XYZ file of C-alpha atoms in Angstrom:
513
model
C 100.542 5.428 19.579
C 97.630 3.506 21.070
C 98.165 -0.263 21.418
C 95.019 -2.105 20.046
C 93.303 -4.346 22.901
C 93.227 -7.626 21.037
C 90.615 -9.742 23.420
C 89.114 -13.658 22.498
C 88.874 -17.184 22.800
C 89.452 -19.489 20.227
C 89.531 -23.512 19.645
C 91.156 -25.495 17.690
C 91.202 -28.881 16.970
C 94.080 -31.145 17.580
C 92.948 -34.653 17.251
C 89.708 -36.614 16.960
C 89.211 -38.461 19.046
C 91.630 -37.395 21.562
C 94.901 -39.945 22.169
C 94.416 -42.404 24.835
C 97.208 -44.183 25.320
C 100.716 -43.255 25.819
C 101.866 -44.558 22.031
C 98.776 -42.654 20.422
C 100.361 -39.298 22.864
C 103.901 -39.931 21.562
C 102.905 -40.509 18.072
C 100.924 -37.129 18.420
C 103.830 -34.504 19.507
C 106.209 -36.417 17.263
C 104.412 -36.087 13.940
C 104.002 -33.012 12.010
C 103.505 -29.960 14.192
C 100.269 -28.140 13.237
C 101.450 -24.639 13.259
C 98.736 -22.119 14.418
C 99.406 -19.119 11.842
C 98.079 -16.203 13.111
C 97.160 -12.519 11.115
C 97.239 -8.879 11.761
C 94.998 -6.925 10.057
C 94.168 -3.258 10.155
C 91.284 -1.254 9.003
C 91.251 2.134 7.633
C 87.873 3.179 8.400
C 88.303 7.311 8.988
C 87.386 7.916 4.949
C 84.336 5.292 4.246
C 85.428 6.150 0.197
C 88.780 4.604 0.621
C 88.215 1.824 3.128
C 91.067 -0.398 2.969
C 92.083 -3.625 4.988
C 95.930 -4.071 5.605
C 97.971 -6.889 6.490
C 100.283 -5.312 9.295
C 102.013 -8.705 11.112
C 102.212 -12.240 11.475
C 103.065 -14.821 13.388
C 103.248 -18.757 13.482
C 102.755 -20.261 16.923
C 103.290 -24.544 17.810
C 100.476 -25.764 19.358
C 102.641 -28.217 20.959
C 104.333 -25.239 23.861
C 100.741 -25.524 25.262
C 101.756 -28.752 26.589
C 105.058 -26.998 28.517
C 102.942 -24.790 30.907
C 99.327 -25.781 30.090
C 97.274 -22.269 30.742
C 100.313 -20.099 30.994
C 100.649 -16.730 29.207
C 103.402 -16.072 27.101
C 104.094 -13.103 24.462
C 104.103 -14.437 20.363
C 106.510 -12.076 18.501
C 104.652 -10.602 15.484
C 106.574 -9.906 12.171
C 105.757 -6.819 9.936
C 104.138 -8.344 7.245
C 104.986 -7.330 3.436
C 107.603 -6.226 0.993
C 109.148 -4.084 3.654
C 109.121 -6.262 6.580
C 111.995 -5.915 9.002
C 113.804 -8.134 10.209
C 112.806 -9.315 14.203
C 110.041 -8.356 15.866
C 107.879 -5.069 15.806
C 105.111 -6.204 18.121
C 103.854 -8.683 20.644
C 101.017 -10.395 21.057
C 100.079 -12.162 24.750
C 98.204 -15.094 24.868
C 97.539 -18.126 26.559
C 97.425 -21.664 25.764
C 96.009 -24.835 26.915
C 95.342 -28.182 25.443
C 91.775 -29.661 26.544
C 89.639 -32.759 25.828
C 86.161 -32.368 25.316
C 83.711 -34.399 27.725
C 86.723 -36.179 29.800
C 89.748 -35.462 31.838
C 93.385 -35.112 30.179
C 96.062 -37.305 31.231
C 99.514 -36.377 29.384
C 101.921 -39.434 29.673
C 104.866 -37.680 28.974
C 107.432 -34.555 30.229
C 107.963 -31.187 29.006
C 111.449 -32.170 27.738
C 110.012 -35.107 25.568
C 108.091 -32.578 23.768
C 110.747 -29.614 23.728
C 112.894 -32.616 21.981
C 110.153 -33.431 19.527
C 109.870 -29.931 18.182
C 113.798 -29.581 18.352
C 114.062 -32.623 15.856
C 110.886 -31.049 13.946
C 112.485 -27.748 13.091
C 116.103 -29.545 12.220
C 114.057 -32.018 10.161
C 112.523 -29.090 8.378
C 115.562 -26.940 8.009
C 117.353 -30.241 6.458
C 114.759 -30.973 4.174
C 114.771 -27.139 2.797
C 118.356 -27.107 2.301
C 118.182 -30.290 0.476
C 115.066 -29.215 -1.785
C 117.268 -25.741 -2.319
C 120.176 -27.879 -3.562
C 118.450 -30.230 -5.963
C 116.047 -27.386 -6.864
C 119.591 -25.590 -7.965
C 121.318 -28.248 -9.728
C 117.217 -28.641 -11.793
C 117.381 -25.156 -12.816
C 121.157 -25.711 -14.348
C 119.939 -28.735 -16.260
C 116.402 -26.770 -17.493
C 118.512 -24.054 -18.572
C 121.260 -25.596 -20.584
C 120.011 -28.923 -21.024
C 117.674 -28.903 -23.789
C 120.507 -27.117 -26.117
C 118.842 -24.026 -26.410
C 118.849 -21.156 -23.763
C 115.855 -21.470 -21.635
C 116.537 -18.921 -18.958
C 114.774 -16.427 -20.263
C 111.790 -18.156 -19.611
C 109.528 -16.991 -16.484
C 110.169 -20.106 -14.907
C 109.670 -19.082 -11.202
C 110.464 -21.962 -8.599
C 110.596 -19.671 -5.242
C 108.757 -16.703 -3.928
C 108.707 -14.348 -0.998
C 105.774 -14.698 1.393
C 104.063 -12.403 3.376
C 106.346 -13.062 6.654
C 109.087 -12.899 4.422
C 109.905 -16.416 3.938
C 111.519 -17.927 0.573
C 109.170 -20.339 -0.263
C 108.712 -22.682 -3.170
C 105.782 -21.738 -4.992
C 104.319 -25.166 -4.766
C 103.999 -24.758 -0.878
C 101.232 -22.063 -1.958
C 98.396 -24.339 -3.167
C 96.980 -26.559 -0.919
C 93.403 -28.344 -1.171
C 91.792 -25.867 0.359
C 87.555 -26.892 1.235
C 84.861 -23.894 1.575
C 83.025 -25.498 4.445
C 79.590 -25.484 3.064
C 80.039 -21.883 2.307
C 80.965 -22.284 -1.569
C 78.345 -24.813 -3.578
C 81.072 -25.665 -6.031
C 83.863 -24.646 -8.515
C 81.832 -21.992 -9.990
C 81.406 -20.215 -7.001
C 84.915 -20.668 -5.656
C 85.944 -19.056 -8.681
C 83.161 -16.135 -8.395
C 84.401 -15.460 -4.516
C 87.876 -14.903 -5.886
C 87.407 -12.812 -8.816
C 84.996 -10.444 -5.989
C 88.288 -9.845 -3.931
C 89.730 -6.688 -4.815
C 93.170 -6.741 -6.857
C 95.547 -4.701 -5.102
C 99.306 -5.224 -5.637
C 101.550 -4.997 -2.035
C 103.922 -1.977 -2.692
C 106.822 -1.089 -0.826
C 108.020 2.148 0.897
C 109.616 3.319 -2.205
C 106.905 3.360 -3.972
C 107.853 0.129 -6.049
C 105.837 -3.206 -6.055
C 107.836 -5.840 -4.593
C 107.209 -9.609 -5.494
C 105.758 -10.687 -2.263
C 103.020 -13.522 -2.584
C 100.872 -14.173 0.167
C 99.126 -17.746 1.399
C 95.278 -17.841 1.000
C 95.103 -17.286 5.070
C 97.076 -13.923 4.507
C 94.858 -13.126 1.174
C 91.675 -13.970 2.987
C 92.893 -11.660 6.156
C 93.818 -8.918 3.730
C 90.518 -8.931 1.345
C 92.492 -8.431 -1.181
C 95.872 -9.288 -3.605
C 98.048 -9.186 -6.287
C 97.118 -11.900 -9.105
C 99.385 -14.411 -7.602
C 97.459 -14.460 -4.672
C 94.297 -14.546 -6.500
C 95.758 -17.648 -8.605
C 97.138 -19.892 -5.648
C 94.067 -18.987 -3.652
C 91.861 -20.001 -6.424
C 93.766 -22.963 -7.621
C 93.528 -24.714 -3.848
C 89.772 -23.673 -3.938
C 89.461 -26.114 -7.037
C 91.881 -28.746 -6.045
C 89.660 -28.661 -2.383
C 86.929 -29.704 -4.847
C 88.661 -32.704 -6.414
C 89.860 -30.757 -9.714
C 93.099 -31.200 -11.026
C 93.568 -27.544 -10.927
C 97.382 -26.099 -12.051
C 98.500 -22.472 -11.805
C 99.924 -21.407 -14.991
C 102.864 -18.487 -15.556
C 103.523 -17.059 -18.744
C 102.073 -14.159 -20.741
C 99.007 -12.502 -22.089
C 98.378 -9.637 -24.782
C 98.462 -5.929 -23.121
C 95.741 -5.030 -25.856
C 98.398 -2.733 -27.783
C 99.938 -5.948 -29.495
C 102.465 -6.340 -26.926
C 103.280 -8.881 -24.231
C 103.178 -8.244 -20.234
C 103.904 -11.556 -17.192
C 100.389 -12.868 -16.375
C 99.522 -15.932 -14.135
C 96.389 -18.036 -14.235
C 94.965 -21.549 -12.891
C 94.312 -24.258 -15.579
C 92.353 -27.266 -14.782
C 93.103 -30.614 -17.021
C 90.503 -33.444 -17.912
C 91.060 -36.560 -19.743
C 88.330 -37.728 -21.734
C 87.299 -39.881 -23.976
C 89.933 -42.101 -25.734
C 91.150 -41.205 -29.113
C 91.734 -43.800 -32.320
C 95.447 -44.045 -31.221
C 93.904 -45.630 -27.601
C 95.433 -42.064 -25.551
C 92.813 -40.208 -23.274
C 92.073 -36.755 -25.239
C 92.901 -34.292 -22.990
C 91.011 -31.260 -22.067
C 92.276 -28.081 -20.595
C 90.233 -25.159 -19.646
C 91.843 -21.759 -18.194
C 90.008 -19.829 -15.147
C 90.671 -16.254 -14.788
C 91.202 -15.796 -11.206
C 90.702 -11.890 -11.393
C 87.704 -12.298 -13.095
C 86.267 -15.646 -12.819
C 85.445 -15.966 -17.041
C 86.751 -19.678 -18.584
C 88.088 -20.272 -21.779
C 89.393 -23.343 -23.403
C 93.199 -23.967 -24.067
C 93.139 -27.618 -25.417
C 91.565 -27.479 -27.734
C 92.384 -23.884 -28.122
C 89.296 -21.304 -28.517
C 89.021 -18.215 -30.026
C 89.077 -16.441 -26.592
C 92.279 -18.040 -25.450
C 93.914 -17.311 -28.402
C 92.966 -13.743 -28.578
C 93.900 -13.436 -24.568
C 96.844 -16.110 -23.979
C 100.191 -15.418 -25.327
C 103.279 -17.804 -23.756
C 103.276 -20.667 -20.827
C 106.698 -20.773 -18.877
C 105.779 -23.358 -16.333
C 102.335 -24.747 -14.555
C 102.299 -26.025 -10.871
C 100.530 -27.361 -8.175
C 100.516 -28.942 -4.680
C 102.505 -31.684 -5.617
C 104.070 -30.963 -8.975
C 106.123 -28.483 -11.220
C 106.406 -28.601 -14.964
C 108.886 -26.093 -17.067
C 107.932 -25.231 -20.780
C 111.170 -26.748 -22.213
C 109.180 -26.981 -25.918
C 110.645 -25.186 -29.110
C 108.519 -22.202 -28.455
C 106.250 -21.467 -25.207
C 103.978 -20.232 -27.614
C 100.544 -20.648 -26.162
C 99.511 -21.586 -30.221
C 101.666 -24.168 -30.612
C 101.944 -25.818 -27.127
C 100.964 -28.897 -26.025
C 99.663 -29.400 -22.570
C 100.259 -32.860 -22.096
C 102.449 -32.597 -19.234
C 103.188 -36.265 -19.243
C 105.332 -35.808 -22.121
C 108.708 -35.480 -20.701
C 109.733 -34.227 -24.415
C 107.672 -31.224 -23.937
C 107.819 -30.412 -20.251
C 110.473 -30.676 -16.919
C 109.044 -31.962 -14.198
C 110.258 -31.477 -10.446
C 111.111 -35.079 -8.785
C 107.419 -35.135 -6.682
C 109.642 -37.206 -4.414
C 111.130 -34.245 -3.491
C 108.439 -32.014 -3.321
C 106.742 -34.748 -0.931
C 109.864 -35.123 1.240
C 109.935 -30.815 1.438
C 106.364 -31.451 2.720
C 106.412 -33.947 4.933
C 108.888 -32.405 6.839
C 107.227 -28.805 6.618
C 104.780 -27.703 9.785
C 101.446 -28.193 8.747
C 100.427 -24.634 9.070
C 97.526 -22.614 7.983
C 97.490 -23.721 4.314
C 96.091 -27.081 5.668
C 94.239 -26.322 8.471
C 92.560 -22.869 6.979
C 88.849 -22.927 6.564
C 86.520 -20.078 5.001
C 84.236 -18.455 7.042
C 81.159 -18.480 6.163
C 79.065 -14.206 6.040
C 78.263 -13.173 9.069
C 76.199 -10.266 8.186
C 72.150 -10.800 6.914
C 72.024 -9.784 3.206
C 68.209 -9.054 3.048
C 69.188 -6.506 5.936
C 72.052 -5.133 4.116
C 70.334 -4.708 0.929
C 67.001 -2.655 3.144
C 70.195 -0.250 4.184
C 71.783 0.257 1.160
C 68.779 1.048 -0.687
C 67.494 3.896 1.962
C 70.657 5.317 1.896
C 71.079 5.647 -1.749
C 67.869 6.952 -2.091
C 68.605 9.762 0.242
C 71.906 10.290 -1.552
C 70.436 10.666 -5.073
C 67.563 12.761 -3.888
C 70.498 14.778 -2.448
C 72.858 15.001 -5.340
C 69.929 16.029 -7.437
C 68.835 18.696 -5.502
C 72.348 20.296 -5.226
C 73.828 19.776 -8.302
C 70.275 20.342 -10.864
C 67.924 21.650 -8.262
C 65.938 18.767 -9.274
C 62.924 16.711 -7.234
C 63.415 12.781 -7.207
C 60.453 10.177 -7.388
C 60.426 6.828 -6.466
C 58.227 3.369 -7.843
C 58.425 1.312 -5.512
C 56.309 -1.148 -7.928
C 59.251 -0.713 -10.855
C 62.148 -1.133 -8.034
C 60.791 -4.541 -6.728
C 60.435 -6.122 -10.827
C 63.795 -5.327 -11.462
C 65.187 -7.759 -8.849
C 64.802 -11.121 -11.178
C 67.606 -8.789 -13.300
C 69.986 -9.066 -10.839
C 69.792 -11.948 -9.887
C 70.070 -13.281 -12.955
C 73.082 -10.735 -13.714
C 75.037 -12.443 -10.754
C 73.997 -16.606 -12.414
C 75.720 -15.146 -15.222
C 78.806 -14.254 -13.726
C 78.991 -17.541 -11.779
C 78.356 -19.566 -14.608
C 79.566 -17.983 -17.514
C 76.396 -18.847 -19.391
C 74.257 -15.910 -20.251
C 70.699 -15.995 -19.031
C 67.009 -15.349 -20.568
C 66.032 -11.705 -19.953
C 62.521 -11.977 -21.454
C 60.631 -11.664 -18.658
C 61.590 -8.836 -17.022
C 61.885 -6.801 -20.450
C 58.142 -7.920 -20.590
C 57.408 -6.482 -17.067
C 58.929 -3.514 -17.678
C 57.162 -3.494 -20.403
C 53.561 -3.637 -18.669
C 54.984 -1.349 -15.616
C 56.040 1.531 -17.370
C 53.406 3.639 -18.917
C 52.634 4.397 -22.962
C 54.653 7.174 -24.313
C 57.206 6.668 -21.666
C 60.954 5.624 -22.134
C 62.386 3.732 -19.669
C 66.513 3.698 -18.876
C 68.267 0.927 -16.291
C 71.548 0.551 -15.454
C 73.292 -2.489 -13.370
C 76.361 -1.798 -12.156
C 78.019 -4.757 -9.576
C 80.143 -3.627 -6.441
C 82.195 -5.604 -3.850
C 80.918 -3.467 -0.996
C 77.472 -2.191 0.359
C 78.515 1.900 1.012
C 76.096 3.377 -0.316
C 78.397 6.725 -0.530
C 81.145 4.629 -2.831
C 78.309 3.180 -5.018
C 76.921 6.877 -5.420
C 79.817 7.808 -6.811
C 80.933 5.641 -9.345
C 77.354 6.100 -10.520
C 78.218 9.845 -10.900
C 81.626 8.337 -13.284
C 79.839 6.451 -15.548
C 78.415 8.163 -18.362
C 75.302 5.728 -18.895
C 75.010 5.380 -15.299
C 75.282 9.498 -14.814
C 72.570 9.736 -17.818
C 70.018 7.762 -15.473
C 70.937 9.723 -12.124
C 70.215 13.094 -13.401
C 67.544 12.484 -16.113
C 65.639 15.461 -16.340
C 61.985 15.956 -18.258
C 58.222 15.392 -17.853
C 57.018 12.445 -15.179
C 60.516 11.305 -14.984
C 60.150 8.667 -11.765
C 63.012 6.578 -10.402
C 63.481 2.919 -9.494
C 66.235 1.409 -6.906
C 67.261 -2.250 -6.166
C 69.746 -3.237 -4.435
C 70.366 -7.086 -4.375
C 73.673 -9.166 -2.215
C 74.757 -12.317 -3.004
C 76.967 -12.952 0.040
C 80.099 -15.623 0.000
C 82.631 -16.357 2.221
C 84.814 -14.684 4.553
C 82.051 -11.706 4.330
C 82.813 -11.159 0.582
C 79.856 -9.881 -1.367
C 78.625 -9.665 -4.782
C 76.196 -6.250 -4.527
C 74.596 -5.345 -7.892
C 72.538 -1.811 -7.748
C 70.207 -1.040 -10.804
C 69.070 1.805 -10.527
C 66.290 2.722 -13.682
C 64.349 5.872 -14.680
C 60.942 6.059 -16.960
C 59.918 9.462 -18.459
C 57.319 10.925 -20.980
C 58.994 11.280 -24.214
C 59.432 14.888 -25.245
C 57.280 15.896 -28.010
């Protein structure tokens, strides 16, 4: 066992401007704690083919013990993180805190024991307002279930979920607006970032999957998650953006005419008023996994084909149960206004659960924007999956490899528009570059591409899934007269490091006679 040597210096803001009188101090430690969330992370980097990022710990810190011994270390107890966390601690972490103003001195009108009383009341406050949410959350269900004279509790009506620390949450404490930071141009490309995050379901020793949902700050630190993570990060993404975004459980078709649990995020417009003088309403479904849309009121083709059942939709600040003759996804309505249709949580109590939360990471949590060039990622990738193929066709055909540097450099405009397509869901002109190809690649020739999209630059993982695919494998070891090669490699980088990287890698050749 070697213990990691953690090392930094981080800053976080408080307050702006900084409190200068004694009221402006008291109102300060006495409000909602901002609760610095910290995550664990650990990379498997040994087998570059299976390079995985895990969420080992956590830990949730008050900013407000830097005012008890401003500068002093002390140790943070770290919780395993997951389905098979254990209860106390299975690490420490050492740091140490202290509470600055920038460009003037601090002056903290107060004692330690005013704020050890502040975040005494805080966490009974909190505890209070959880029991009470757990109680009237309780006596809700009852009602839902019996109350509409039908049975209803077979209905995937989930109010509560385990969280990555392995907290019972309810699910509304998930989504929060949640803004890019300049590093996401819109809803399109909040949605495109998401669907690029691998989706990877946390299992447990046993070898089962257990229901643990994780906040975006945990999903983020991972790089990856199950499609409840996807959803809730998603969903805050589009709510950051001003959308009245909703994340939606029920059920979609397994493609052998059955059912199987799905969750997605639903965003709901009201346009245009209709003869009866009610706003028409609009709802259109985003695909967190994947980032495609589709419209559920008024229902397309697409959602009907894919959508099967809605159990309940929720957000930041509201939760609505399916409590209609049939959840049917055909014969729903999504007006979630009519209380005939839907159940709605009091919001009075989801605002009074939280107020009196800590305003942790979901609030605070920004993404960060790439940190790596692309153009220098994309010089790196090519040369090394050049060398690759010229070595896998070597060995495995005893074959020479050729390169056009000429054909490599017109197939860029293909990717990139390969990657607007995925963003906006539109599908874009390819005219052009059929025409240069056209003009490039010599009479009596045939000429072969293939794009394939990755959410990684390893060249050695990109090699081979290109030796899986049966198109792609057709191009890689194309054998004949003149046959000459062509490589691009494009990145379209996002936050938190994510990348879109789409490889095309094309072949022309003489046509056998």
């Amino acid at each position: 066992r070697v213990d990691p040597e953690l090392r930094g210096c981080f800053f976080f803001e408080i307050a702006r401007p900084a409190p200068k009188t004694p009221g402006a101090w008291r109102k300060l430690i006495q409000g909602r704690a901002s609760s610095l969330r910290i995550a664990v992370t650990r990379e498997r980097v040994g087998n570059a083919l299976s390079h995985k990022r895990e969420l080992v710990a956590t830990a949730s810190l008050d900013w407000r013990k830097a005012l008890l011994d401003r500068g002093g270390a002390r140790s943070i107890a770290l919780k395993a993180a997951g389905p098979d966390g254990v209860d106390g601690e299975v690490a420490t972490l050492d740091v140490a805190l202290d509470v600055v103003a920038v460009g003037g001195a601090l002056d903290l009108p107060f004692q330690p024991d005013d704020v050890e009383d502040a975040m005494r009341k805080a966490r009974s406050e909190h505890a209070e307002a959880a029991r009470a949410f757990y109680l009237y959350a309780k006596q809700w269900w009852d009602g839902f279930a019996k109350g509409a004279g039908r049975d209803l509790q077979q209905r995937e009506v989930k109010l509560f979920a385990r969280d990555e620390a392995g907290e019972m949450r309810c699910v509304c404490s998930y989504v929060h607006p949640l803004r890019a930071n300049r590093v996401l141009d819109g809803p399109h490309q909040a949605a495109r970032f998401v669907s690029l995050l691998p989706l990877e379901k946390a299992g447990s020793v046993a070898g089962g999957n257990a229901d643990t949902w994780h906040t975006p700050l945990a999903t983020c630190a991972r790089g990856s998650g199950d499609v409840w993570d996807h959803a809730t990060l998603l969903c805050s993404l589009l709510r950051g953006y001003g959308l009245d975004a909703r994340v939606c459980v029920g059920s979609m078709s397994d493609g052998r005419g059955g059912a199987q649990p799905h969750v997605w995020v639903a965003t709901f417009l009201r346009t245009s008023v209709d003869a009866s003088g009610r706003a028409r309403l609009r709802v259109t479904a985003w695909e967190s996994a994947t980032g495609r849309r589709c419209s559920l009121a008024p229902l397309d083709a697409q959602a009907r084909e894919r959508y099967l059942s809605v159990a309940c939709v929720f957000g930041d600040d509201s939760f609505h149960a399916n409590k209609q003759p049939s959840d049917a996804i055909l014969r729903c309505s999504w007006d979630l206004e009519d209380a005939n249709a839907w159940l709605a949580l009091d919001p009075r109590r989801l605002a009074a659960l939280e107020n009196n939360a800590a305003k942790g990471a979901m609030a605070d949590f920004g993404l960060a924007a790439p940190l790596r060039d692309p153009r220098a990622m994309e010089l790196e990738m090519e040369r090394d999956l050049k060398a690759l193929i010229e070595r896998h066709r070597e060995a495995s055909r005893g074959l020479s490899t050729h390169w056009d540097a000429d054909l490599g450099y017109m197939l860029q405009p293909s990717l990139a528009a390969y990657e607007q397509e995925r963003v906006t869901g539109h599908a874009v002109d390819h005219a052009d570059f059929q025409d240069a190809v056209r003009r490039r690649v010599p009479r009596g020739h045939c000429f072969k591409g293939f794009p394939t999209c990755f959410p990684h630059a390893h060249a050695g993982r990109a090699l081979a899934a290109l030796e899986r695919g049966d198109l792609s494998r057709d191009v890689l070891d194309t054998q004949g007269e003149q046959v000459t090669h062509a490589l691009r490699v494009r990145v379209f980088p996002y936050a938190e490091n994510v990348c879109a990287v789409w490889v095309m890698l094309a072949v022309h050749y003489k046509k056998a006679t």
